[in-house]
Amino acid sequence: HRQVVDCSTSPFVFAGTPTPTSFGSIGTTFTLFRKLRLYALVDWKHGNRLANATEEVRCAGLIGIGLCDANYHPSKYSPLYIAEANIGAYVAQAQDQFIQDASFIKLREVSATYTLPDRLIPGFRSASVTLAAREPALWSKYGGVDPEVNQNNNGRIAREKP
């Protein structure tokens, strides 16, 4: 026996908190051969969920339906996801599939600094050269590019504030 539910009276479902339940960072610096200093910073956030607004506007056809992977590879997605990945679902606010686990571990920064020999450059007692990279690696199950950056910041759980 099938029961009809009036959606206007159905209860809200808690989709998760946009605030991480745990977070932190670990940094280290060490020197090799007195001249080469290596540095790395890793940080993480865990236990939060965010709306992947970039994927939402792509799959709803708001910025071009050709940008949604589900349109090209529907067998990779659940039937519910496919049914809700369109403009009609967007208008009806049936977008629960876009609320995703936003936990991550990020290699925030790495650098290598080489200290040049003393007085190598005239007029300078010492000098060094640094090669650095910011955010070279991200590990996350979040479907968007980066859980810290999203297309939309309109008050939904779409973007985490730093």
Short mmCIF file of C-alpha atoms in Angstrom, two decimals:
data_model
loop_
_atom_site.label_atom_id
_atom_site.label_comp_id
_atom_site.label_asym_id
_atom_site.label_seq_id
_atom_site.Cartn_x
_atom_site.Cartn_y
_atom_site.Cartn_z
CA HIS A 1 0.00 0.00 0.00
CA ARG A 2 1.46 3.31 -1.10
CA GLN A 3 1.13 6.36 1.13
CA VAL A 4 1.10 9.91 -0.24
CA VAL A 5 3.05 12.51 1.75
CA ASP A 6 2.30 16.20 1.47
CA CYS A 7 5.75 17.75 0.94
CA SER A 8 4.65 21.09 2.41
CA THR A 9 4.19 19.42 5.79
CA SER A 10 7.07 16.94 5.68
CA PRO A 11 9.75 17.37 8.35
CA PHE A 12 13.13 18.93 7.71
CA VAL A 13 16.05 16.51 7.70
CA PHE A 14 19.35 17.49 9.31
CA ALA A 15 21.97 17.28 6.54
CA GLY A 16 24.99 17.95 8.75
CA THR A 17 26.91 20.87 10.13
CA PRO A 18 29.02 23.21 7.97
CA THR A 19 31.34 23.65 10.96
CA PRO A 20 34.13 21.06 11.27
CA THR A 21 33.98 18.92 14.43
CA SER A 22 37.78 18.72 14.46
CA PHE A 23 40.56 20.60 12.74
CA GLY A 24 44.24 21.27 13.12
CA SER A 25 47.61 21.62 11.46
CA ILE A 26 51.08 20.22 11.71
CA GLY A 27 54.16 22.03 10.49
CA THR A 28 57.79 21.05 10.50
CA THR A 29 61.10 22.57 9.50
CA PHE A 30 64.41 20.82 9.32
CA THR A 31 67.83 21.67 7.95
CA LEU A 32 70.14 19.48 5.89
CA PHE A 33 73.88 20.13 5.50
CA ARG A 34 73.53 23.53 7.27
CA LYS A 35 72.48 25.14 3.99
CA LEU A 36 69.16 23.59 2.94
CA ARG A 37 66.07 24.24 5.06
CA LEU A 38 62.90 22.24 4.26
CA TYR A 39 59.45 23.23 5.50
CA ALA A 40 56.01 21.62 5.23
CA LEU A 41 52.57 22.48 6.62
CA VAL A 42 49.64 20.04 6.59
CA ASP A 43 46.19 20.88 7.89
CA TRP A 44 42.88 19.11 8.14
CA LYS A 45 39.23 19.66 8.87
CA HIS A 46 36.83 16.84 9.61
CA GLY A 47 33.15 16.28 10.34
CA ASN A 48 31.52 18.97 8.22
CA ARG A 49 29.22 18.87 5.21
CA LEU A 50 28.84 21.54 2.56
CA ALA A 51 26.64 22.21 -0.44
CA ASN A 52 28.66 21.66 -3.60
CA ALA A 53 27.11 24.68 -5.28
CA THR A 54 29.44 24.51 -8.28
CA GLU A 55 28.21 21.03 -9.19
CA GLU A 56 24.65 22.07 -8.41
CA VAL A 57 24.55 24.96 -10.88
CA ARG A 58 26.28 22.84 -13.51
CA CYS A 59 23.88 19.90 -13.18
CA ALA A 60 20.80 22.13 -12.91
CA GLY A 61 21.77 23.70 -16.23
CA LEU A 62 22.21 27.18 -14.79
CA ILE A 63 25.66 27.66 -16.38
CA GLY A 64 25.54 25.10 -19.15
CA ILE A 65 24.28 21.56 -18.95
CA GLY A 66 27.39 20.36 -20.80
CA LEU A 67 29.48 20.91 -17.66
CA CYS A 68 27.75 18.19 -15.59
CA ASP A 69 29.48 14.80 -15.49
CA ALA A 70 26.17 13.06 -14.67
CA ASN A 71 24.85 14.01 -18.12
CA TYR A 72 27.70 12.15 -19.82
CA HIS A 73 28.17 9.22 -17.41
CA PRO A 74 24.77 8.57 -15.77
CA SER A 75 25.70 4.97 -14.92
CA LYS A 76 28.23 6.31 -12.38
CA TYR A 77 25.42 7.91 -10.34
CA SER A 78 22.37 6.70 -8.44
CA PRO A 79 18.94 7.04 -10.09
CA LEU A 80 17.95 9.51 -7.34
CA TYR A 81 20.96 11.70 -8.15
CA ILE A 82 20.11 11.70 -11.87
CA ALA A 83 16.45 12.50 -11.13
CA GLU A 84 17.48 15.50 -9.00
CA ALA A 85 20.24 16.81 -11.30
CA ASN A 86 18.11 19.15 -13.41
CA ILE A 87 16.54 22.60 -13.40
CA GLY A 88 13.18 21.28 -12.15
CA ALA A 89 14.78 19.82 -9.03
CA TYR A 90 16.71 23.06 -8.52
CA VAL A 91 13.50 25.12 -8.63
CA ALA A 92 11.79 22.62 -6.27
CA GLN A 93 14.84 22.81 -3.96
CA ALA A 94 15.41 19.05 -4.13
CA GLN A 95 19.17 19.27 -3.93
CA ASP A 96 20.13 17.01 -1.04
CA GLN A 97 22.56 15.09 -3.25
CA PHE A 98 24.75 18.19 -3.43
CA ILE A 99 25.28 18.27 0.36
CA GLN A 100 28.59 16.42 0.63
CA ASP A 101 31.23 15.41 3.16
CA ALA A 102 33.72 18.31 3.13
CA SER A 103 36.37 16.74 5.36
CA PHE A 104 39.89 17.08 3.99
CA ILE A 105 43.60 16.84 4.53
CA LYS A 106 45.60 19.45 2.65
CA LEU A 107 49.30 19.90 2.09
CA ARG A 108 49.04 23.64 2.61
CA GLU A 109 52.62 24.67 1.94
CA VAL A 110 56.05 23.23 1.19
CA SER A 111 59.29 25.11 0.70
CA ALA A 112 63.00 24.58 0.30
CA THR A 113 65.41 27.40 1.18
CA TYR A 114 69.06 27.27 0.22
CA THR A 115 71.44 29.58 2.08
CA LEU A 116 74.06 30.96 -0.28
CA PRO A 117 77.70 31.15 0.80
CA ASP A 118 78.47 34.22 2.95
CA ARG A 119 79.33 37.40 1.07
CA LEU A 120 78.61 35.76 -2.32
CA ILE A 121 76.66 38.85 -3.38
CA PRO A 122 78.63 42.10 -2.97
CA GLY A 123 77.07 44.36 -0.36
CA PHE A 124 75.21 41.51 1.38
CA ARG A 125 76.49 39.53 4.33
CA SER A 126 74.16 36.60 3.66
CA ALA A 127 71.42 35.62 1.22
CA SER A 128 69.14 32.72 0.49
CA VAL A 129 66.91 31.44 -2.32
CA THR A 130 63.52 29.86 -1.62
CA LEU A 131 61.35 27.66 -3.81
CA ALA A 132 57.82 27.30 -2.41
CA ALA A 133 54.44 25.83 -3.37
CA ARG A 134 51.04 26.61 -1.81
CA GLU A 135 48.34 23.95 -1.65
CA PRO A 136 50.01 21.40 -3.93
CA ALA A 137 47.91 18.45 -2.66
CA LEU A 138 44.38 17.80 -1.36
CA TRP A 139 42.84 14.56 -0.09
CA SER A 140 39.04 14.64 0.23
CA LYS A 141 35.87 12.79 -0.75
CA TYR A 142 34.26 16.15 -1.58
CA GLY A 143 33.05 16.16 -5.19
CA GLY A 144 34.01 19.76 -5.93
CA VAL A 145 37.39 21.21 -6.71
CA ASP A 146 38.14 22.28 -3.14
CA PRO A 147 35.90 22.16 -0.05
CA GLU A 148 37.16 25.58 1.03
CA VAL A 149 36.07 27.27 -2.21
CA ASN A 150 32.66 27.06 -3.82
CA GLN A 151 30.59 28.83 -6.46
CA ASN A 152 27.94 30.20 -4.15
CA ASN A 153 28.08 32.15 -0.89
CA ASN A 154 24.48 33.13 -0.33
CA GLY A 155 23.98 31.98 3.24
CA ARG A 156 23.50 28.27 2.50
CA ILE A 157 26.12 25.84 3.70
CA ALA A 158 27.93 26.53 0.46
CA ARG A 159 31.24 27.96 1.60
CA GLU A 160 33.28 27.59 4.70
CA LYS A 161 34.48 30.88 6.12
CA PRO A 162 38.21 30.96 6.97
#
